[in-house]
Structure formats: structure tokens, C-alpha cells
């Protein structure tokens, strides 16, 4: 039995690049989650009646309660079948894989990704479409429009579903199937990578350390690395998902995965280290006393793809988000395959993947993936690297340095200024945008500005145009400075400044990025007036 509940719209439910993200307290408001889910179902009503949906999240605070609510709304909206990850746990790439395997109409992912969790933290919800990828902007805008006018939602009578026990349950006419989501995902990984070869490498003594950050990948990592591949018990750290991520920040970078970084810097540290984020779609790769930038990681994977079973026949093309360094461009040129530059947001890769225009893709924000799903995939990237180590029988550092000697090194850094005043942040961007044309020909850090623009993307598949994606200052093929406001935070604004410069001098190719880029870092402040607008003397996070 379902009922119709009268409601009033909220005006702040516009999904960002990765769905709707707000503080937990916002989602706990009466009708807030219900309104958004109903607005979503109203916009996809023709697809979901009698169909299958996949549902789960990263285990953060409010995840369990939200799942029970969504199931009741799904039942009232005549959804036929919902597949739920046991305990509500379902990594983002595993949801994408499940949608594709089960030919589901879509999936709902409950996560704020790398944002903090807990009662004072953040919560999020996003919809993935039939192809397994994030909903296109056309759909998210329709959902937002509907959310601003919604006056009712449909919901079944309260009935608790035991999401901790695998099995099939009934909620009115809705079938709810609770499954172990790890098994399906592990099977997919075994089809892509040479598990036997990786297992042999680990048996021969290569030591690994994986930090799950008390987030969603803990159960996946234990099952794959320790159970299937035979890594020693304890190779997976912080492997139990917690509602507040153990009080940590589930963002796999040098700042928030400091314990792993320290472990890898120790003289007697492991040979290979990695971490993933809240919902399992990001990755950080480390060698012994060596950090692999996400941009370099994408380039190395592209250059070595044929060494891995799932890509032994070669790759048809690659894509990167605009702020990601141009390292993979140089690999694509050498392989004579196309390289696409897209806006930030994984949904922009979806059309290219569906059209078979690309095989690998990645973002500088620690996201890498391929055509096996329609999301970035943290554990997939880790397994790809382990497969390369097993095949090449070299260290992480040696593989990357050899890559630099062949292609040159795109020295790269990202400076994040977090939770700055939104008015000041937009003031900086608007002022810089207004004088982009005047920058051409100016000399900064000994380099002449050859172009400056506000990046826009024309999708080669569907013809759509996406504008205002970041301000680019280009110094020919040698260097770039990019300014962009992030769309993943929930408070204030985050200014991201991306700086890169190609280095081909053998004597400098292994030097510290912050040292090599110092003059361009200073130029970025001079060009945009970062200190003037933000009042900050230094970034909060450097990667």
C-alpha cells in the first residue's frame, strides 16, 4: 500500500558534476531526500516502471536510512526490482558494472565521494543511467527543474528490509534483492587482469599496502588482494567501512593519506602502495619513495595497455579531462590514436566510450578508468599497475622514469584553496575571464602566453556544447596554467589551480615538481591575484 504525500519544493537541489551533495543535516530535513528521489523518478518514469534498478552507497552516515526511504519510494513508483549491496555497501564502479551486466534501467548511488562523513559531514545522491554512467547534464537539469516545482511524492508504507542478509524480499509489488556486491566485481577484474601472474609476483615477495580509508573498498580489497591474490593478511589497512570514515578524510592524496605516504617513504617500506576514496572510484599509486601523479598514471597505462589481457588487442583512443596534464596526449600521438580533451566530470567520457571512440580515460583528480564500466575505478587502476609490475618486473619508479625518458615528463601540480569565500572566488574568476585577451603575448616565468580562453567543449557524439569549464593560460606546447572552481564541495568554494610544464632535460627530469614549477606557481598568483582575492598565502592541499 502506497500513499501520496503533499510537499513543498526546495530550491537548492541542482546536481553538480557528481550528483547532489549537501551536509547530512540538509538531507535529514523532512521531505528533502523524498522530494529529490521523486523528482528523479518523475523524469525517468517511462524507464523504471517494472524495471530493475541498482542501489547502494559508500556506507557513510545516513546511508542506511536513505536506502530504506528510497526502497519505499521505488515501490510506490512501480519499480519492478531493486538490487541492493549487502549492508548498503556498493562501490560506484561496481554499481556501474552491475547496471551493465543486469541490463538495468539505472542505479542510485549514495555517496559524497571523497568528502568527509559522519553527522557533521556530507551526504550525496546521484543517478546512473542505463549505460552505467552518470546521468547526462540534460537529465540532471530536468531533475533540478522538476525539484523546484514538485508538490507531492509517492511512498509505500514503512517496512524494514534487512539489507544485511543476502536474499530476496518483497515490498508491496517491489522485489528487493540483497547481494554480496564484491563477487560480481571480482569476477570482472579476473577477466581483465592476469591474476595468476600477479599472485606469483606476490608469492615471490613483492610487498603491497592498500589503504581503504575506512570507506567502501575495504571489503573489495580484502577479497581481491588478500583472498584471491594471496597478499599477506594486513596488506589492506583501514578495511572496515565506517559511517564517519574513522574520522578521516576519504580522499586518496598526499595530504589525506599521510600514513600510507609515510609508510612508503620508509627505507624498509613496501614495494607498492595504493589508496582509494569514499565510494571507490579514485586511486592513488605509490612506489617505494615515489608518487605517481594521476596524469602520469593514465599515460603509463595507455603506453603499456597491450601488456594486460583485457587490452591486449590495443586501445582505440584515450580521453582526459581538460585540467589533466598533457602526458597522455604524447602517448596517443606516438600510438597514432585520438586523444580527447573533455570538461571535468566522468559523464563526458560516457558518449566517447559508448561510441567506441576511446578505451582508456582519466582525470587528474585521482580518477582512471576504461570501457569495462562507465565510471572511474580505483581498484581497477591498482590491479592494472600490479599487472604491469608482474609483467615488466620493474619497480614503480623505474617504470615511470623510463616512460619520462621516452616521452618527456609533464611536471604537474594542483593547488587547492578550500572553503574560500564564494563571492571572492567568483570575483577572481570573473576578473581574469574579462582580461584573457590581454594576456596573449605577455611573458611570465620566461615563457610567452600563446593563448588564453574559457574552455568550452563540443561533444563529438551528440553535438552538445558545455561552456565555462575553466580558464586556460597556455604557453605553447611547453606549459599551462589553469584556474577552475570545483563543483564537488558543499561549503564555500574551492579554487583549483593546475600548473604543468614539460621537462626533457635528463638532469632535471627527476627533480621535485614544486621546485621545477616554482616560477610558474608565482606567475599564477601574479596573473590571477590569488592572494588579493582569497586572502590566502598558500594552498590548503598540494598534489
Short mmCIF file of C-alpha atoms in Angstrom, two decimals:
data_model
loop_
_atom_site.label_atom_id
_atom_site.label_comp_id
_atom_site.label_asym_id
_atom_site.label_seq_id
_atom_site.Cartn_x
_atom_site.Cartn_y
_atom_site.Cartn_z
CA UNK A 1 0.00 0.00 0.00
CA UNK A 2 1.41 3.38 -1.01
CA UNK A 3 0.41 6.90 -0.18
CA UNK A 4 0.71 10.34 -1.71
CA UNK A 5 2.44 12.88 0.50
CA UNK A 6 1.96 16.60 -0.07
CA UNK A 7 5.23 18.53 -0.07
CA UNK A 8 6.84 21.84 -0.91
CA UNK A 9 9.81 22.18 -3.24
CA UNK A 10 13.35 23.02 -2.21
CA UNK A 11 15.23 25.43 -4.46
CA UNK A 12 18.75 24.07 -3.88
CA UNK A 13 18.60 20.60 -5.43
CA UNK A 14 20.65 21.16 -8.57
CA UNK A 15 23.02 18.18 -9.07
CA UNK A 16 26.68 19.04 -9.63
CA UNK A 17 29.30 17.15 -11.60
CA UNK A 18 28.73 14.09 -9.38
CA UNK A 19 25.13 14.37 -8.21
CA UNK A 20 23.52 16.26 -5.36
CA UNK A 21 25.86 16.80 -2.40
CA UNK A 22 24.92 18.59 0.79
CA UNK A 23 25.69 18.39 4.52
CA UNK A 24 23.96 15.48 6.23
CA UNK A 25 21.78 17.92 8.15
CA UNK A 26 20.30 19.18 4.88
CA UNK A 27 19.35 15.69 3.73
CA UNK A 28 17.81 14.98 7.13
CA UNK A 29 15.24 17.75 6.66
CA UNK A 30 11.71 16.39 6.32
CA UNK A 31 10.87 15.63 2.67
CA UNK A 32 14.30 16.68 1.34
CA UNK A 33 15.52 13.28 0.14
CA UNK A 34 11.99 12.20 -0.77
CA UNK A 35 11.49 15.27 -2.98
CA UNK A 36 14.71 14.70 -4.91
CA UNK A 37 14.12 10.98 -5.44
CA UNK A 38 10.56 11.60 -6.61
CA UNK A 39 11.76 14.34 -8.96
CA UNK A 40 14.25 11.84 -10.35
CA UNK A 41 11.61 9.14 -10.79
CA UNK A 42 9.23 11.62 -12.41
CA UNK A 43 11.91 12.35 -15.03
CA UNK A 44 12.66 8.69 -15.81
CA UNK A 45 9.17 7.28 -15.25
CA UNK A 46 8.98 5.60 -18.66
CA UNK A 47 12.22 3.71 -18.00
CA UNK A 48 11.71 2.47 -14.44
CA UNK A 49 8.17 1.04 -14.31
CA UNK A 50 8.60 -2.69 -13.91
CA UNK A 51 12.36 -2.35 -14.46
CA UNK A 52 15.47 -3.14 -12.44
CA UNK A 53 17.49 -0.54 -10.51
CA UNK A 54 20.75 -0.96 -8.59
CA UNK A 55 21.06 0.77 -5.21
CA UNK A 56 23.88 1.25 -2.73
CA UNK A 57 26.46 3.61 -1.35
CA UNK A 58 29.75 4.10 0.39
CA UNK A 59 28.48 3.36 3.88
CA UNK A 60 28.67 6.92 5.12
CA UNK A 61 26.39 8.33 7.81
CA UNK A 62 22.69 8.35 6.76
CA UNK A 63 23.33 5.70 4.08
CA UNK A 64 21.17 3.02 5.68
CA UNK A 65 18.22 5.28 6.44
CA UNK A 66 18.29 6.71 2.92
CA UNK A 67 18.21 3.23 1.37
CA UNK A 68 15.08 2.29 3.32
CA UNK A 69 13.38 5.51 2.18
CA UNK A 70 14.39 5.06 -1.46
CA UNK A 71 13.10 1.49 -1.49
CA UNK A 72 9.71 2.68 -0.29
CA UNK A 73 9.59 5.39 -2.94
CA UNK A 74 10.69 2.90 -5.61
CA UNK A 75 7.87 0.55 -4.62
CA UNK A 76 5.32 3.34 -4.81
CA UNK A 77 6.59 4.33 -8.26
CA UNK A 78 6.13 0.79 -9.62
CA UNK A 79 9.80 -0.12 -9.98
CA UNK A 80 9.94 -3.88 -10.51
CA UNK A 81 13.24 -4.97 -8.96
CA UNK A 82 15.98 -3.29 -6.91
CA UNK A 83 19.40 -4.87 -6.35
CA UNK A 84 20.96 -3.65 -3.08
CA UNK A 85 24.52 -4.18 -1.90
CA UNK A 86 24.73 -6.05 1.42
CA UNK A 87 24.84 -3.58 4.27
CA UNK A 88 24.10 -0.83 1.79
CA UNK A 89 27.72 -1.08 0.60
CA UNK A 90 28.23 -0.78 -3.15
CA UNK A 91 31.21 0.94 -4.76
CA UNK A 92 30.48 3.35 -7.59
CA UNK A 93 32.33 1.31 -10.27
CA UNK A 94 30.66 -1.90 -9.02
CA UNK A 95 27.24 -0.24 -9.40
CA UNK A 96 28.17 0.73 -12.95
CA UNK A 97 29.25 -2.85 -13.69
CA UNK A 98 26.06 -4.26 -12.17
CA UNK A 99 23.85 -1.95 -14.24
CA UNK A 100 25.58 -3.10 -17.40
CA UNK A 101 25.62 -6.80 -16.53
CA UNK A 102 21.96 -6.89 -15.47
CA UNK A 103 20.72 -4.57 -18.24
CA UNK A 104 19.18 -2.44 -15.52
CA UNK A 105 17.36 0.81 -16.20
CA UNK A 106 19.83 2.62 -13.98
CA UNK A 107 21.20 2.90 -10.49
CA UNK A 108 21.17 5.19 -7.47
CA UNK A 109 24.49 5.76 -5.72
CA UNK A 110 24.54 7.27 -2.23
CA UNK A 111 27.88 8.96 -1.76
CA UNK A 112 29.65 12.27 -1.46
CA UNK A 113 32.76 10.53 -2.78
CA UNK A 114 35.89 11.99 -1.16
CA UNK A 115 34.04 14.44 1.11
CA UNK A 116 34.10 13.80 4.90
CA UNK A 117 31.34 11.73 6.50
CA UNK A 118 29.63 11.50 9.88
CA UNK A 119 26.77 13.52 11.39
CA UNK A 120 28.63 16.76 10.68
CA UNK A 121 29.87 15.59 7.29
CA UNK A 122 28.37 15.36 3.84
CA UNK A 123 25.91 13.12 2.05
CA UNK A 124 25.16 12.70 -1.63
CA UNK A 125 22.97 11.00 -4.19
CA UNK A 126 23.36 10.55 -7.91
CA UNK A 127 21.67 8.62 -10.68
CA UNK A 128 23.49 6.47 -13.20
CA UNK A 129 21.77 5.75 -16.50
CA UNK A 130 21.26 2.56 -18.46
CA UNK A 131 24.82 2.60 -19.83
CA UNK A 132 26.16 2.53 -16.26
CA UNK A 133 27.47 6.08 -16.37
CA UNK A 134 26.45 9.26 -14.53
CA UNK A 135 23.27 10.86 -15.77
CA UNK A 136 23.91 13.33 -18.60
CA UNK A 137 23.56 17.02 -17.92
CA UNK A 138 20.31 17.12 -19.90
CA UNK A 139 18.74 14.72 -17.38
CA UNK A 140 20.19 16.33 -14.25
CA UNK A 141 18.85 19.69 -15.39
CA UNK A 142 15.38 18.17 -15.89
CA UNK A 143 15.58 16.70 -12.39
CA UNK A 144 16.52 20.12 -11.00
CA UNK A 145 13.64 21.79 -12.83
CA UNK A 146 11.21 19.20 -11.55
CA UNK A 147 12.54 19.55 -7.97
CA UNK A 148 11.68 23.26 -7.97
CA UNK A 149 8.01 22.62 -8.68
CA UNK A 150 7.30 19.25 -7.05
CA UNK A 151 4.25 19.25 -4.76
CA UNK A 152 3.88 15.54 -3.93
CA UNK A 153 5.73 12.26 -3.71
CA UNK A 154 4.64 8.65 -3.60
CA UNK A 155 5.86 6.34 -0.86
CA UNK A 156 4.98 2.87 0.40
CA UNK A 157 4.02 2.17 3.99
CA UNK A 158 7.01 1.68 6.33
CA UNK A 159 8.52 -1.80 6.10
CA UNK A 160 12.08 -2.51 7.16
CA UNK A 161 14.18 -4.52 4.69
CA UNK A 162 17.08 -6.45 6.23
CA UNK A 163 19.86 -5.22 3.94
CA UNK A 164 22.50 -7.09 5.96
CA UNK A 165 21.25 -10.54 4.92
CA UNK A 166 21.52 -11.62 1.26
CA UNK A 167 18.21 -12.80 -0.11
CA UNK A 168 15.07 -11.65 -1.88
CA UNK A 169 12.42 -9.59 -0.09
CA UNK A 170 9.05 -8.14 -1.03
CA UNK A 171 7.98 -4.54 -0.50
CA UNK A 172 4.45 -4.22 -1.90
CA UNK A 173 4.96 -5.20 -5.57
CA UNK A 174 8.70 -4.48 -5.48
CA UNK A 175 11.28 -7.28 -5.39
CA UNK A 176 14.32 -6.30 -3.31
CA UNK A 177 17.39 -8.47 -3.89
CA UNK A 178 20.22 -8.06 -1.37
CA UNK A 179 23.50 -9.40 -2.76
CA UNK A 180 27.19 -9.57 -1.98
CA UNK A 181 28.41 -6.92 -4.46
CA UNK A 182 32.07 -7.95 -4.19
CA UNK A 183 31.74 -11.27 -6.01
CA UNK A 184 30.43 -9.86 -9.30
CA UNK A 185 33.06 -7.14 -9.36
CA UNK A 186 35.90 -9.56 -8.58
CA UNK A 187 34.82 -11.79 -11.45
CA UNK A 188 35.00 -8.83 -13.84
CA UNK A 189 38.50 -7.94 -12.65
CA UNK A 190 39.66 -11.54 -13.22
CA UNK A 191 38.55 -11.29 -16.84
CA UNK A 192 40.65 -8.15 -17.37
CA UNK A 193 43.85 -8.92 -15.49
CA UNK A 194 46.29 -11.80 -15.16
CA UNK A 195 45.58 -12.81 -11.56
CA UNK A 196 47.89 -15.82 -11.77
CA UNK A 197 50.85 -13.68 -12.73
CA UNK A 198 50.11 -11.13 -10.01
CA UNK A 199 49.73 -13.95 -7.48
CA UNK A 200 53.14 -15.36 -8.45
CA UNK A 201 54.73 -11.92 -8.05
CA UNK A 202 53.30 -11.57 -4.54
CA UNK A 203 54.44 -15.07 -3.64
CA UNK A 204 57.93 -14.13 -4.77
CA UNK A 205 58.00 -11.41 -2.14
CA UNK A 206 56.68 -8.13 -3.58
CA UNK A 207 55.03 -6.32 -0.67
CA UNK A 208 51.92 -4.19 -1.11
CA UNK A 209 49.99 -1.84 1.14
CA UNK A 210 46.46 -0.68 0.35
CA UNK A 211 44.65 1.98 2.40
CA UNK A 212 40.88 1.62 2.09
CA UNK A 213 40.43 4.71 4.32
CA UNK A 214 37.55 3.02 6.20
CA UNK A 215 35.50 3.50 3.06
CA UNK A 216 33.69 1.30 0.57
CA UNK A 217 36.65 -0.53 -0.99
CA UNK A 218 37.68 -2.32 2.21
CA UNK A 219 35.62 -5.49 1.57
CA UNK A 220 36.54 -5.48 -2.12
CA UNK A 221 40.26 -5.04 -1.42
CA UNK A 222 40.38 -7.79 1.21
CA UNK A 223 38.57 -10.22 -1.10
CA UNK A 224 40.75 -9.43 -4.12
CA UNK A 225 44.21 -8.66 -2.72
CA UNK A 226 44.30 -10.93 0.31
CA UNK A 227 41.90 -13.77 -0.57
CA UNK A 228 42.22 -14.15 -4.34
CA UNK A 229 45.76 -12.88 -4.90
CA UNK A 230 47.29 -14.13 -1.67
CA UNK A 231 48.75 -10.92 -0.30
CA UNK A 232 49.58 -11.32 3.42
CA UNK A 233 46.82 -10.53 5.90
CA UNK A 234 47.14 -6.93 6.92
CA UNK A 235 48.12 -5.74 3.45
CA UNK A 236 44.77 -3.94 3.41
CA UNK A 237 44.61 -1.19 6.04
CA UNK A 238 41.52 0.60 7.37
CA UNK A 239 39.45 -2.04 5.60
CA UNK A 240 36.21 -1.81 7.61
CA UNK A 241 33.76 0.77 6.20
CA UNK A 242 32.72 3.25 8.89
CA UNK A 243 29.95 5.84 8.80
CA UNK A 244 32.44 8.62 9.56
CA UNK A 245 35.42 7.01 7.78
CA UNK A 246 37.14 6.72 11.12
CA UNK A 247 37.19 10.49 11.46
CA UNK A 248 39.40 10.77 8.41
CA UNK A 249 39.00 12.45 5.06
CA UNK A 250 38.47 9.68 2.45
CA UNK A 251 40.43 11.41 -0.31
CA UNK A 252 43.42 9.42 -1.62
CA UNK A 253 46.06 12.10 -1.97
CA UNK A 254 49.35 13.01 -0.36
CA UNK A 255 47.64 15.09 2.31
CA UNK A 256 44.80 12.85 3.46
CA UNK A 257 46.58 9.50 3.02
CA UNK A 258 49.58 10.71 5.01
CA UNK A 259 50.03 7.46 6.95
CA UNK A 260 50.35 5.45 3.74
CA UNK A 261 52.74 8.03 2.28
CA UNK A 262 54.92 7.82 5.39
CA UNK A 263 54.91 4.03 5.21
CA UNK A 264 56.02 4.13 1.55
CA UNK A 265 58.77 6.65 2.33
CA UNK A 266 60.35 4.44 4.99
CA UNK A 267 63.57 2.65 3.89
CA UNK A 268 62.00 -0.70 4.78
CA UNK A 269 58.57 0.20 3.40
CA UNK A 270 56.50 -1.85 0.95
CA UNK A 271 57.26 -2.01 -2.77
CA UNK A 272 53.83 -0.84 -3.90
CA UNK A 273 51.22 1.31 -2.21
CA UNK A 274 47.75 2.47 -3.16
CA UNK A 275 44.63 4.05 -1.71
CA UNK A 276 41.06 4.64 -2.77
CA UNK A 277 38.36 7.10 -1.76
CA UNK A 278 34.93 7.07 -0.15
CA UNK A 279 32.99 5.41 -2.97
CA UNK A 280 35.87 3.53 -4.57
CA UNK A 281 36.22 5.35 -7.86
CA UNK A 282 39.51 7.17 -7.19
CA UNK A 283 43.02 5.87 -6.72
CA UNK A 284 46.47 6.94 -5.63
CA UNK A 285 49.50 4.96 -6.77
CA UNK A 286 52.80 4.93 -4.88
CA UNK A 287 56.09 3.15 -5.33
CA UNK A 288 58.84 2.89 -2.76
CA UNK A 289 59.64 6.54 -2.01
CA UNK A 290 57.86 7.52 -5.25
CA UNK A 291 54.50 9.18 -6.01
CA UNK A 292 52.80 8.65 -9.37
CA UNK A 293 50.67 11.63 -10.39
CA UNK A 294 47.25 10.64 -11.76
CA UNK A 295 48.19 12.29 -15.07
CA UNK A 296 51.33 10.19 -15.36
CA UNK A 297 49.42 7.10 -14.28
CA UNK A 298 46.96 7.47 -17.16
CA UNK A 299 49.82 7.98 -19.63
CA UNK A 300 51.74 4.93 -18.36
CA UNK A 301 48.65 2.71 -18.52
CA UNK A 302 47.94 3.85 -22.09
CA UNK A 303 51.52 3.23 -23.18
CA UNK A 304 51.51 -0.28 -21.65
CA UNK A 305 47.92 -1.37 -22.27
CA UNK A 306 48.76 -4.28 -24.57
CA UNK A 307 50.73 -5.93 -21.74
CA UNK A 308 47.44 -6.57 -19.91
CA UNK A 309 44.98 -9.32 -21.02
CA UNK A 310 41.90 -7.09 -21.17
CA UNK A 311 43.59 -4.68 -23.59
CA UNK A 312 45.99 -6.99 -25.44
CA UNK A 313 44.50 -6.07 -28.82
CA UNK A 314 45.31 -2.38 -28.30
CA UNK A 315 43.31 0.71 -27.47
CA UNK A 316 41.24 2.74 -29.93
CA UNK A 317 41.68 6.11 -28.25
CA UNK A 318 42.11 7.96 -24.97
CA UNK A 319 40.49 10.91 -23.23
CA UNK A 320 41.40 13.18 -20.35
CA UNK A 321 39.68 15.98 -18.52
CA UNK A 322 40.93 19.40 -19.53
CA UNK A 323 42.90 20.08 -16.27
CA UNK A 324 44.70 16.72 -16.54
CA UNK A 325 48.24 17.08 -17.83
CA UNK A 326 49.07 16.52 -21.49
CA UNK A 327 51.22 13.46 -20.73
CA UNK A 328 48.68 11.08 -22.28
CA UNK A 329 48.45 13.28 -25.37
CA UNK A 330 52.06 12.46 -26.15
CA UNK A 331 51.39 8.73 -25.81
CA UNK A 332 48.35 8.99 -28.08
CA UNK A 333 50.42 10.80 -30.70
CA UNK A 334 53.05 8.04 -30.58
CA UNK A 335 50.37 5.34 -30.88
CA UNK A 336 48.59 7.30 -33.63
CA UNK A 337 45.25 7.17 -31.82
CA UNK A 338 42.89 10.06 -30.96
CA UNK A 339 43.09 11.91 -27.67
CA UNK A 340 40.01 13.83 -26.50
CA UNK A 341 40.05 16.76 -24.05
CA UNK A 342 36.77 16.98 -22.11
CA UNK A 343 35.34 19.01 -19.24
CA UNK A 344 35.75 17.69 -15.70
CA UNK A 345 33.11 15.10 -14.85
CA UNK A 346 33.07 11.44 -15.81
CA UNK A 347 29.78 11.75 -17.66
CA UNK A 348 31.62 13.48 -20.51
CA UNK A 349 33.58 10.29 -21.19
CA UNK A 350 30.39 8.24 -21.45
CA UNK A 351 29.47 9.21 -25.01
CA UNK A 352 33.01 8.54 -26.22
CA UNK A 353 33.06 5.13 -24.54
CA UNK A 354 29.63 4.15 -25.83
CA UNK A 355 30.64 5.16 -29.35
CA UNK A 356 33.84 3.09 -29.06
CA UNK A 357 35.97 6.16 -29.69
CA UNK A 358 38.13 5.60 -26.60
CA UNK A 359 39.29 2.71 -24.42
CA UNK A 360 41.05 4.47 -21.51
CA UNK A 361 40.25 7.76 -19.83
CA UNK A 362 41.21 9.70 -16.74
CA UNK A 363 41.12 12.82 -14.62
CA UNK A 364 43.85 14.49 -12.61
CA UNK A 365 41.64 14.21 -9.53
CA UNK A 366 42.86 10.64 -9.00
CA UNK A 367 40.35 9.02 -11.34
CA UNK A 368 41.21 6.49 -14.05
CA UNK A 369 39.03 4.05 -15.97
CA UNK A 370 38.27 2.20 -19.15
CA UNK A 371 35.46 0.80 -21.26
CA UNK A 372 34.77 -2.02 -18.76
CA UNK A 373 32.41 0.31 -16.85
CA UNK A 374 31.20 3.90 -17.24
CA UNK A 375 32.80 5.25 -14.08
CA UNK A 376 36.34 5.76 -12.90
CA UNK A 377 37.51 2.72 -10.99
CA UNK A 378 40.04 2.80 -8.16
CA UNK A 379 40.69 -0.92 -7.68
CA UNK A 380 40.83 -1.47 -11.44
CA UNK A 381 43.70 1.04 -11.64
CA UNK A 382 45.53 -0.66 -8.77
CA UNK A 383 45.19 -4.06 -10.44
CA UNK A 384 46.37 -2.60 -13.74
CA UNK A 385 49.53 -1.37 -12.05
CA UNK A 386 50.09 -4.69 -10.28
CA UNK A 387 49.72 -6.48 -13.60
CA UNK A 388 52.34 -4.16 -15.13
CA UNK A 389 54.74 -4.78 -12.25
CA UNK A 390 54.31 -8.52 -12.71
CA UNK A 391 54.90 -8.36 -16.46
CA UNK A 392 57.70 -5.80 -16.60
CA UNK A 393 59.43 -6.95 -13.41
CA UNK A 394 60.46 -3.39 -12.63
CA UNK A 395 59.68 -1.08 -9.75
CA UNK A 396 57.02 1.62 -9.97
CA UNK A 397 59.71 4.30 -10.05
CA UNK A 398 61.67 2.59 -12.81
CA UNK A 399 58.57 2.19 -15.00
CA UNK A 400 57.68 5.87 -14.66
CA UNK A 401 61.24 7.13 -15.16
CA UNK A 402 61.60 5.00 -18.28
CA UNK A 403 58.33 6.50 -19.52
CA UNK A 404 59.67 10.02 -18.90
CA UNK A 405 62.85 9.29 -20.82
CA UNK A 406 60.79 8.19 -23.80
CA UNK A 407 58.03 10.82 -23.80
CA UNK A 408 59.38 13.62 -21.61
CA UNK A 409 57.93 14.48 -18.23
CA UNK A 410 54.92 16.73 -17.85
CA UNK A 411 55.82 18.16 -14.43
CA UNK A 412 52.48 18.77 -12.75
CA UNK A 413 50.90 20.10 -9.60
CA UNK A 414 47.46 21.10 -8.35
CA UNK A 415 46.99 23.73 -5.64
CA UNK A 416 43.62 23.71 -3.86
CA UNK A 417 42.32 26.71 -1.93
CA UNK A 418 39.42 25.19 0.01
CA UNK A 419 36.34 26.76 1.62
CA UNK A 420 37.15 30.25 0.43
CA UNK A 421 34.50 32.94 0.24
CA UNK A 422 32.35 32.16 -2.79
CA UNK A 423 31.97 35.82 -3.74
CA UNK A 424 35.73 36.31 -3.69
CA UNK A 425 36.29 33.13 -5.71
CA UNK A 426 33.84 34.17 -8.41
CA UNK A 427 35.30 37.66 -8.35
CA UNK A 428 38.74 36.25 -9.13
CA UNK A 429 37.42 34.13 -11.98
CA UNK A 430 35.30 36.89 -13.49
CA UNK A 431 38.10 39.43 -13.36
CA UNK A 432 40.52 37.02 -15.01
CA UNK A 433 37.97 35.98 -17.63
CA UNK A 434 37.39 39.60 -18.59
CA UNK A 435 41.05 40.17 -19.45
CA UNK A 436 42.06 36.87 -21.02
CA UNK A 437 42.67 38.53 -24.38
CA UNK A 438 45.14 40.97 -22.85
CA UNK A 439 47.35 38.15 -21.59
CA UNK A 440 48.39 36.91 -25.02
CA UNK A 441 51.99 37.89 -25.69
CA UNK A 442 52.79 38.57 -22.04
CA UNK A 443 55.87 36.84 -20.66
CA UNK A 444 55.66 35.00 -17.35
CA UNK A 445 58.27 32.66 -15.88
CA UNK A 446 60.31 33.20 -19.01
CA UNK A 447 57.51 31.91 -21.23
CA UNK A 448 55.25 33.78 -23.62
CA UNK A 449 51.48 33.35 -23.39
CA UNK A 450 50.33 31.96 -26.75
CA UNK A 451 46.62 31.51 -25.95
CA UNK A 452 44.12 32.15 -23.18
CA UNK A 453 40.50 31.05 -23.11
CA UNK A 454 37.47 29.91 -21.13
CA UNK A 455 37.34 26.23 -22.03
CA UNK A 456 34.24 25.01 -23.88
CA UNK A 457 33.57 21.50 -25.16
CA UNK A 458 31.61 20.44 -28.22
CA UNK A 459 30.68 16.79 -27.79
CA UNK A 460 31.67 14.96 -30.98
CA UNK A 461 28.96 12.33 -30.44
CA UNK A 462 25.77 14.20 -29.58
CA UNK A 463 26.76 17.74 -30.62
CA UNK A 464 26.04 19.28 -27.21
CA UNK A 465 28.13 22.21 -26.03
CA UNK A 466 29.40 22.74 -22.47
CA UNK A 467 30.85 26.13 -21.59
CA UNK A 468 32.74 27.89 -18.78
CA UNK A 469 34.76 24.84 -17.72
CA UNK A 470 37.92 26.58 -16.59
CA UNK A 471 40.29 29.36 -17.60
CA UNK A 472 43.35 28.21 -19.55
CA UNK A 473 46.60 30.13 -19.91
CA UNK A 474 48.76 28.35 -22.50
CA UNK A 475 52.46 28.77 -23.12
CA UNK A 476 52.62 26.87 -26.38
CA UNK A 477 53.17 23.13 -26.09
CA UNK A 478 55.50 23.60 -23.15
CA UNK A 479 53.37 24.78 -20.23
CA UNK A 480 49.86 25.62 -18.98
CA UNK A 481 48.20 27.28 -16.01
CA UNK A 482 44.52 26.53 -15.42
CA UNK A 483 42.07 28.08 -12.95
CA UNK A 484 38.83 26.32 -12.09
CA UNK A 485 36.20 26.34 -9.35
CA UNK A 486 35.37 22.86 -8.10
CA UNK A 487 31.83 21.53 -8.23
CA UNK A 488 32.22 18.77 -5.61
CA UNK A 489 32.28 20.70 -2.34
CA UNK A 490 29.29 21.59 -0.18
CA UNK A 491 30.51 24.72 1.60
CA UNK A 492 32.12 27.91 0.32
CA UNK A 493 34.14 27.49 -2.85
CA UNK A 494 37.28 25.59 -3.79
CA UNK A 495 39.66 27.23 -6.22
CA UNK A 496 41.85 24.73 -8.04
CA UNK A 497 44.98 25.94 -9.80
CA UNK A 498 46.66 23.46 -12.14
CA UNK A 499 50.22 24.06 -13.29
CA UNK A 500 52.30 21.99 -15.68
CA UNK A 501 55.45 22.26 -17.73
CA UNK A 502 57.18 19.74 -19.95
CA UNK A 503 60.67 18.75 -18.85
CA UNK A 504 63.02 16.94 -21.22
CA UNK A 505 66.39 17.73 -19.59
CA UNK A 506 67.73 14.46 -18.26
CA UNK A 507 69.47 16.24 -15.37
CA UNK A 508 66.17 17.73 -14.17
CA UNK A 509 63.65 15.07 -15.08
CA UNK A 510 63.53 13.52 -11.59
CA UNK A 511 63.50 16.75 -9.58
CA UNK A 512 60.74 17.82 -7.18
CA UNK A 513 57.71 19.24 -9.00
CA UNK A 514 57.26 22.19 -6.64
CA UNK A 515 60.86 23.22 -7.27
CA UNK A 516 60.67 22.84 -11.04
CA UNK A 517 57.38 24.74 -11.18
CA UNK A 518 58.20 27.50 -8.67
CA UNK A 519 58.34 30.29 -11.24
CA UNK A 520 55.03 29.22 -12.81
CA UNK A 521 53.42 28.95 -9.36
CA UNK A 522 54.44 32.54 -8.69
CA UNK A 523 53.20 33.53 -12.14
CA UNK A 524 49.78 32.02 -11.40
CA UNK A 525 49.41 34.28 -8.36
CA UNK A 526 50.58 37.31 -10.33
CA UNK A 527 48.20 36.61 -13.23
CA UNK A 528 45.07 35.91 -11.18
CA UNK A 529 45.69 37.78 -7.91
CA UNK A 530 45.08 34.71 -5.75
CA UNK A 531 46.29 36.31 -2.52
CA UNK A 532 44.44 39.51 -3.27
CA UNK A 533 41.08 37.81 -3.78
CA UNK A 534 41.28 34.91 -1.35
CA UNK A 535 43.45 36.33 1.43
CA UNK A 536 45.39 33.06 1.41
CA UNK A 537 49.17 32.93 1.39
CA UNK A 538 49.30 29.25 0.49
CA UNK A 539 47.00 26.47 -0.75
CA UNK A 540 45.33 24.07 1.66
CA UNK A 541 46.21 20.99 -0.38
CA UNK A 542 49.05 20.44 -2.84
CA UNK A 543 49.07 17.38 -5.08
#
